[in-house]
Tab-separated table of C-alpha atoms and ligand atoms in Angstrom:
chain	number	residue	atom	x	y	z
A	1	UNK	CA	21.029	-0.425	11.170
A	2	UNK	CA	23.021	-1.246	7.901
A	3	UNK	CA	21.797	-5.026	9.087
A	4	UNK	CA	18.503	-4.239	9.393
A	5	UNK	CA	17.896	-2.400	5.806
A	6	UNK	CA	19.651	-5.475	4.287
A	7	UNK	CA	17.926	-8.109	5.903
A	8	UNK	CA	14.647	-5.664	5.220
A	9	UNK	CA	15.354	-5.663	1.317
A	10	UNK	CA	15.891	-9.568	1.008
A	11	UNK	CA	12.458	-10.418	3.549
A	12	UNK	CA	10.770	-8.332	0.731
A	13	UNK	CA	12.655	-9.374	-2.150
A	14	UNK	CA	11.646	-13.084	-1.561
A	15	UNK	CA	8.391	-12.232	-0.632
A	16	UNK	CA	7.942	-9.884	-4.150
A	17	UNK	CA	9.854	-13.098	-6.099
A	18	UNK	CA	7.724	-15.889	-4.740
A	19	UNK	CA	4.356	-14.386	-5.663
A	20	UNK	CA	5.166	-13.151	-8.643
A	21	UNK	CA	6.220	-16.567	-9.865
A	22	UNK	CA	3.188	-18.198	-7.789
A	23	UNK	CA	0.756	-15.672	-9.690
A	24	UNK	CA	1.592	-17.038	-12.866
A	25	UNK	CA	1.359	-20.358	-12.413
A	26	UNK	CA	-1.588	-20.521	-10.346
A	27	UNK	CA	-3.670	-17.138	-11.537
A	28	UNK	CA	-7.129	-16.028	-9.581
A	29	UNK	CA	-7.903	-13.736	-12.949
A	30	UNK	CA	-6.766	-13.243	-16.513
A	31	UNK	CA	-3.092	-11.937	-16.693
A	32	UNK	CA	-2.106	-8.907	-18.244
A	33	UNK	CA	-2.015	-8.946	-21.777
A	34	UNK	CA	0.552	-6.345	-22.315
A	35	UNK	CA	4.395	-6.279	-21.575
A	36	UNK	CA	4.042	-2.496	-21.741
A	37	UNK	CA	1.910	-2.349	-18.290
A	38	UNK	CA	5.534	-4.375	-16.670
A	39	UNK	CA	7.641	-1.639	-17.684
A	40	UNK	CA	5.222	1.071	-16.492
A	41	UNK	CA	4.719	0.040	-13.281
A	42	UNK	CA	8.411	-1.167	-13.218
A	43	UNK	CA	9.205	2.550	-14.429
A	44	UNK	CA	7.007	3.777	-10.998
A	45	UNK	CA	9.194	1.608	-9.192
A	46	UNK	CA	12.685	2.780	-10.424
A	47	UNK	CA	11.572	5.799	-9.875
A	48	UNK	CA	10.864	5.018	-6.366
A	49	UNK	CA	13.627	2.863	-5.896
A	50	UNK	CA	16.252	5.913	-6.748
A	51	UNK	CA	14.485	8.420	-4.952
A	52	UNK	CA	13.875	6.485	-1.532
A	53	UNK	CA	17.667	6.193	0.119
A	54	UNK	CA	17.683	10.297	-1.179
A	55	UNK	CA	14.608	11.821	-0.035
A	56	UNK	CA	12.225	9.180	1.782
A	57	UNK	CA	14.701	7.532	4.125
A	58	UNK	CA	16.257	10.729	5.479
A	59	UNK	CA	12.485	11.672	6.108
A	60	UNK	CA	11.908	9.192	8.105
A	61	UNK	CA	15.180	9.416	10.072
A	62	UNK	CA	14.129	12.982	10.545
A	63	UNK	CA	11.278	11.735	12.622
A	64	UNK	CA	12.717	9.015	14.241
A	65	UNK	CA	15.677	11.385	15.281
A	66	UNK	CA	14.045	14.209	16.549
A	67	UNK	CA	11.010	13.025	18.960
A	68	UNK	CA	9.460	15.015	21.325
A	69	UNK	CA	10.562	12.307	23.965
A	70	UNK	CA	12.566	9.965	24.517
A	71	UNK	CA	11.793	6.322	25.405
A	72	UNK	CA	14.724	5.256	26.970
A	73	UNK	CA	13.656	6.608	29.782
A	74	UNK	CA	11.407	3.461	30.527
A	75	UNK	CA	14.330	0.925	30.149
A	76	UNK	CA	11.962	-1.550	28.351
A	77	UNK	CA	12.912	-4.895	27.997
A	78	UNK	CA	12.091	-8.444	27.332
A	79	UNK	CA	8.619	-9.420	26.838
A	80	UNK	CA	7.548	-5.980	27.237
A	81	UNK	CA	9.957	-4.571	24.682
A	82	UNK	CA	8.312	-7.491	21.772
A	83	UNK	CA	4.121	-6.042	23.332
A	84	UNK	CA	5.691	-2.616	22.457
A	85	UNK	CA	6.671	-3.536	19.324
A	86	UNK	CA	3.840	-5.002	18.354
A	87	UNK	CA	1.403	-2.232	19.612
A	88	UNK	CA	3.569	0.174	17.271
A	89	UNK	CA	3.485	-1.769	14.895
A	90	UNK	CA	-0.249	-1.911	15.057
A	91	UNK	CA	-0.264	1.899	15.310
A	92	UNK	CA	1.605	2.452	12.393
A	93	UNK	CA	-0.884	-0.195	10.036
A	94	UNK	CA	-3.668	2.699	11.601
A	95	UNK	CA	-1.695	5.737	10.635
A	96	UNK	CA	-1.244	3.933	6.955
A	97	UNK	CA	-5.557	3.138	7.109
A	98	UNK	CA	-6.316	6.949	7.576
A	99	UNK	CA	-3.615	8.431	5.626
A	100	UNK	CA	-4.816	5.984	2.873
A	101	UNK	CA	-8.519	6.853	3.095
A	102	UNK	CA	-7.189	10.646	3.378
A	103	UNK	CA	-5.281	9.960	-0.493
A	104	UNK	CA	-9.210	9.371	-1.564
A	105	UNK	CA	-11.037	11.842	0.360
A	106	UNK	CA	-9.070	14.649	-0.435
A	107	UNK	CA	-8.791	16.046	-4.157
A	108	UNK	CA	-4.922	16.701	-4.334
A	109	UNK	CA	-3.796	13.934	-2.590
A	110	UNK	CA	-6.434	11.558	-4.892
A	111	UNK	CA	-4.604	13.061	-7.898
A	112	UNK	CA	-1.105	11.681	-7.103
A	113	UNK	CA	-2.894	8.008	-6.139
A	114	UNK	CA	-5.164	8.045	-9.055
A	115	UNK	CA	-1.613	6.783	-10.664
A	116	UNK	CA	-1.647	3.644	-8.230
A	117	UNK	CA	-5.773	3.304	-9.213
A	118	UNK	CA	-5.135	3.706	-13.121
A	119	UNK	CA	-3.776	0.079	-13.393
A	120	UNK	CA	-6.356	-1.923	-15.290
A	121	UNK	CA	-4.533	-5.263	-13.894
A	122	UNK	CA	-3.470	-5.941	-10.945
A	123	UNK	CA	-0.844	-8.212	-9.406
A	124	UNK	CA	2.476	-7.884	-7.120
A	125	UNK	CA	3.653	-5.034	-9.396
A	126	UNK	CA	0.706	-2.930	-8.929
A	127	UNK	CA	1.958	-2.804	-5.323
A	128	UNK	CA	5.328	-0.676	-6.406
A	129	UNK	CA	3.332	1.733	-8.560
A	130	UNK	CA	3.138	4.993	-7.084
A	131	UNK	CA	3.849	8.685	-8.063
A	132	UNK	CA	6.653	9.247	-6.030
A	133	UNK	CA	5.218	12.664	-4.633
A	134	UNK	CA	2.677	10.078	-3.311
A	135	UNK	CA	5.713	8.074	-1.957
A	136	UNK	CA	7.596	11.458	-0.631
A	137	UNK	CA	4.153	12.985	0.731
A	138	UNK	CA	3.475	9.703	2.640
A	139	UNK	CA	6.863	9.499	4.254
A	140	UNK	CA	6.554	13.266	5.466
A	141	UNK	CA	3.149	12.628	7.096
A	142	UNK	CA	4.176	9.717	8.816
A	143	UNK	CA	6.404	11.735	10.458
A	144	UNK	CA	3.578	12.926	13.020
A	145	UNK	CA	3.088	9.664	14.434
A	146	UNK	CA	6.739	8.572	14.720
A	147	UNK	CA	7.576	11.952	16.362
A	148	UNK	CA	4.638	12.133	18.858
A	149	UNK	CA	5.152	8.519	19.588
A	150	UNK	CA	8.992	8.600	19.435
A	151	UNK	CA	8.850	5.404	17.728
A	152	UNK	CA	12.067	3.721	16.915
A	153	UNK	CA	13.675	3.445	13.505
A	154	UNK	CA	13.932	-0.156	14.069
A	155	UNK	CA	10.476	-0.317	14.523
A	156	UNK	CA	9.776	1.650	11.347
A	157	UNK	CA	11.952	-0.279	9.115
A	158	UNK	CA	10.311	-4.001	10.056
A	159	UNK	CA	6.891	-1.907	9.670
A	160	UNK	CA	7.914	-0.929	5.870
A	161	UNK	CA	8.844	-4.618	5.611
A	162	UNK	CA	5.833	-5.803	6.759
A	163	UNK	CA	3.804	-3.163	5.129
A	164	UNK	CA	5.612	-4.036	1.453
A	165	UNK	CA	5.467	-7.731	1.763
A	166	UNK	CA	1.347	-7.333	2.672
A	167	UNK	CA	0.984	-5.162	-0.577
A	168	UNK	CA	2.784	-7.606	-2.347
A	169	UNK	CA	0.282	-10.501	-1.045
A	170	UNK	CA	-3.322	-8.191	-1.422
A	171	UNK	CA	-2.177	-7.018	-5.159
A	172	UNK	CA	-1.245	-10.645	-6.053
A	173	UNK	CA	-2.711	-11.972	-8.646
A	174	UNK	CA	-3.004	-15.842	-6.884
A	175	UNK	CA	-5.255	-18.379	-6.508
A	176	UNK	CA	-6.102	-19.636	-3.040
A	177	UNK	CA	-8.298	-21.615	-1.801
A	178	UNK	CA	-11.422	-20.621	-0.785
A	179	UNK	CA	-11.451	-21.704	2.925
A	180	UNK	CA	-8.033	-20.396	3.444
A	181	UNK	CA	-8.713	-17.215	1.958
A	182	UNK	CA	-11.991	-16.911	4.230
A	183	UNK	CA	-10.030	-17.719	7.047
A	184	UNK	CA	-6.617	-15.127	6.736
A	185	UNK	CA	-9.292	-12.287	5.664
A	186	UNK	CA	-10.421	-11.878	9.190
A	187	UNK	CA	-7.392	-10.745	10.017
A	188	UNK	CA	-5.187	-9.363	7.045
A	189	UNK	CA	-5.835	-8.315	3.977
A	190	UNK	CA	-6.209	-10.463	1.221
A	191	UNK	CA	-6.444	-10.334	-2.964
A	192	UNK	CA	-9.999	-11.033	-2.574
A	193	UNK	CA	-10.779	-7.835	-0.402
A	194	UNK	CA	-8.074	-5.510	-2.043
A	195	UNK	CA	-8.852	-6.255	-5.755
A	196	UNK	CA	-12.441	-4.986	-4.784
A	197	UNK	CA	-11.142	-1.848	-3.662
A	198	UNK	CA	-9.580	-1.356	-7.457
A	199	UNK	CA	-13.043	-2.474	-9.271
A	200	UNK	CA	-13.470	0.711	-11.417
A	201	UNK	CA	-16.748	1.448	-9.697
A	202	UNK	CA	-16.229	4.863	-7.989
A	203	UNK	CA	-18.141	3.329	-4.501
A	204	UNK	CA	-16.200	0.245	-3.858
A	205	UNK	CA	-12.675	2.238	-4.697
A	206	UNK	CA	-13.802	4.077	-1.509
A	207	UNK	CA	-14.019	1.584	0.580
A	208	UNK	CA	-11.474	-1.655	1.312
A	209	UNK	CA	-8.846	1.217	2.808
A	210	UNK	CA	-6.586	-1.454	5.227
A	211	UNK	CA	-3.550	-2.480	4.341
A	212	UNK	CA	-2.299	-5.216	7.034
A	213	UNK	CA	-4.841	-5.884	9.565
A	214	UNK	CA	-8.283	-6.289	7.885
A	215	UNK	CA	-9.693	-5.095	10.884
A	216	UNK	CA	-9.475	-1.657	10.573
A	217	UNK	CA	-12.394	-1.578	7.625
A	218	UNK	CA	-14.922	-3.382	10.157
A	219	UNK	CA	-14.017	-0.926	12.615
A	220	UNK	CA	-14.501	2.526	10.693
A	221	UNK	CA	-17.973	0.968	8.307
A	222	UNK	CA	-15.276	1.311	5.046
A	223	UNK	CA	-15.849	-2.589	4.248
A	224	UNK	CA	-17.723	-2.783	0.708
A	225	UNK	CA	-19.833	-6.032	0.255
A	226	UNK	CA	-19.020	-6.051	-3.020
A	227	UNK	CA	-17.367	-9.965	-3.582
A	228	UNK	CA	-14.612	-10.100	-6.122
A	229	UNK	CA	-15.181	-11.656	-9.127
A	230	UNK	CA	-12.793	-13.168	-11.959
A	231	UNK	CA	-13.820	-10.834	-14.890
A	232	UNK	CA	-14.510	-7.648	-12.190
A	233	UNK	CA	-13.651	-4.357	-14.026
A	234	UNK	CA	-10.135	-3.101	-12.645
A	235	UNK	CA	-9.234	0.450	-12.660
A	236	UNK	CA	-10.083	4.198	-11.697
A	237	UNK	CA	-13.627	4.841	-12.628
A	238	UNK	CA	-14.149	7.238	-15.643
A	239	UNK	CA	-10.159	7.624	-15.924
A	240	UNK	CA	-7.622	5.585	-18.130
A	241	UNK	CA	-4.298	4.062	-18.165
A	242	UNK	CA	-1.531	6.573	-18.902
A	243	UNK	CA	1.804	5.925	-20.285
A	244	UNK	CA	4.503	6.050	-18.183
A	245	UNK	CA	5.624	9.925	-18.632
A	246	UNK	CA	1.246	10.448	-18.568
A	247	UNK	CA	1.053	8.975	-15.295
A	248	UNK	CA	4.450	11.119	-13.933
A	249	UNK	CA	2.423	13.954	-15.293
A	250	UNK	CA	-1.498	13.143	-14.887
A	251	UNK	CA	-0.758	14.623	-10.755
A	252	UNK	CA	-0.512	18.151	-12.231
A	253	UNK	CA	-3.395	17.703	-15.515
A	254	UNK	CA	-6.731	19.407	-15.565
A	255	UNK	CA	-9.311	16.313	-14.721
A	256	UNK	CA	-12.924	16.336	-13.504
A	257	UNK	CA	-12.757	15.191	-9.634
B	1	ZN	ZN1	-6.495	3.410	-2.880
């Protein structure tokens, strides 16, 4: 398991490395002006980053530890073992789709994202910047599906990977080209439909919900048709950016939604 978490952490690592170097050297939209914004969002993610081997991981250990069945039962192997995977996998990218359009549906939970949708830039760093309640609340819902499903832990961990390393790509602030773009966007998620779901225009915020698979948008009618643009507005409509202790605290301020 040890293995796994390490080989996890440098996947994502390189993956978080190369586009933050490729977004600065070949940029889809102005860069942030502001050294301040790093530090924020790299604040989120210390935060985060201290919190997750404490609280998060044990959550999800919880779940993985006490299904309400057990799969070994099925002796799966082989081919059929990697089609399992993969189906769980593909479960788990739904779970995150719903539970994501639940964080803007519902009031409390849309306070402790409105910190992720406050960033009035994006690129790979807005992908680490989330109230850690958001992190913590995330982690204990997920716990429904890995329970009723008794998914494995491996299974979990190389979704996080997966899940990380996609936020990493659809926050990125890189240029691609067109036809290539075009193409991948059928089936994940790209800059060019994520950045639209962080234009600070309340309707296309809610909309754009996947995270992997850009299917899932098509499916459930949450795909805006709104087409990115290089000087598009980013942010939280009517809202603005916080400092670092604001956003910690914004969760539990009086606000109008
Ligand atoms: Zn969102």
């Amino acid at each position: 398991m040890n293995d796994l978490l390490l080989a996890k952490s440098i996947f994502v690592g390189c993956v978080f490395l190369s586009l933050f170097v490729a977004e600065r050297i070949i940029r889809a939209a102005p860069a942030a002006p502001s050294a301040k914004r790093l530090f924020r969002n790299g604040g989120l993610w210390l935060v985060a980053a201290i919190a997750s081997p404490l609280i998060v991981a044990p959550i999800t250990a919880l779940g993985a530890n006490n299904a309400i069945w057990n799969r070994d039962v099925f002796l799966i192997s082989g081919a059929t073992a990697t089609a399992v995977l993969i189906i769980d996998l593909i479960i788990l990218d739904l779970w995150t789709y719903w539970l994501h359009r639940a964080y803007h549906r519902v009031p409390v939970m849309w306070r402790l994202h409105e910190v992720h949708h406050r960033d009035e830039f994006l690129d790979t760093t807005s992908a680490v910047r989330f109230h850690i309640l958001e992190i913590i609340l995330s982690a204990s819902l997920r716990l429904i599906p890995i329970a009723l499903l008794a998914t494995p832990l491996t299974t979990v961990i190389i979704f996080e990977a997966l899940l990380l390393s996609a936020a990493f790509f659809h926050h990125s602030n890189i240029k691609m080209p067109a036809p290539l773009e075009r193409a991948l966007s059928w089936v994940i998620v790209t800059p060019s439909i994520h950045w639209v779901h962080h234009h600070a225009r309340r309707s296309d915020t809610d909309s754009n919900y996947a995270s992997i698979l850009s299917v899932w948008d098509r499916v459930f009618s949450s795909r805006s048709r709104t087409k990115r643009t290089e000087n598009m507005k980013i942010g939280a409509e009517g809202v603005e950016e916080l400092s670092f202790l604001g956003l910690m605290l914004s969760p539990f301020m009086r606000r109008r939604r």
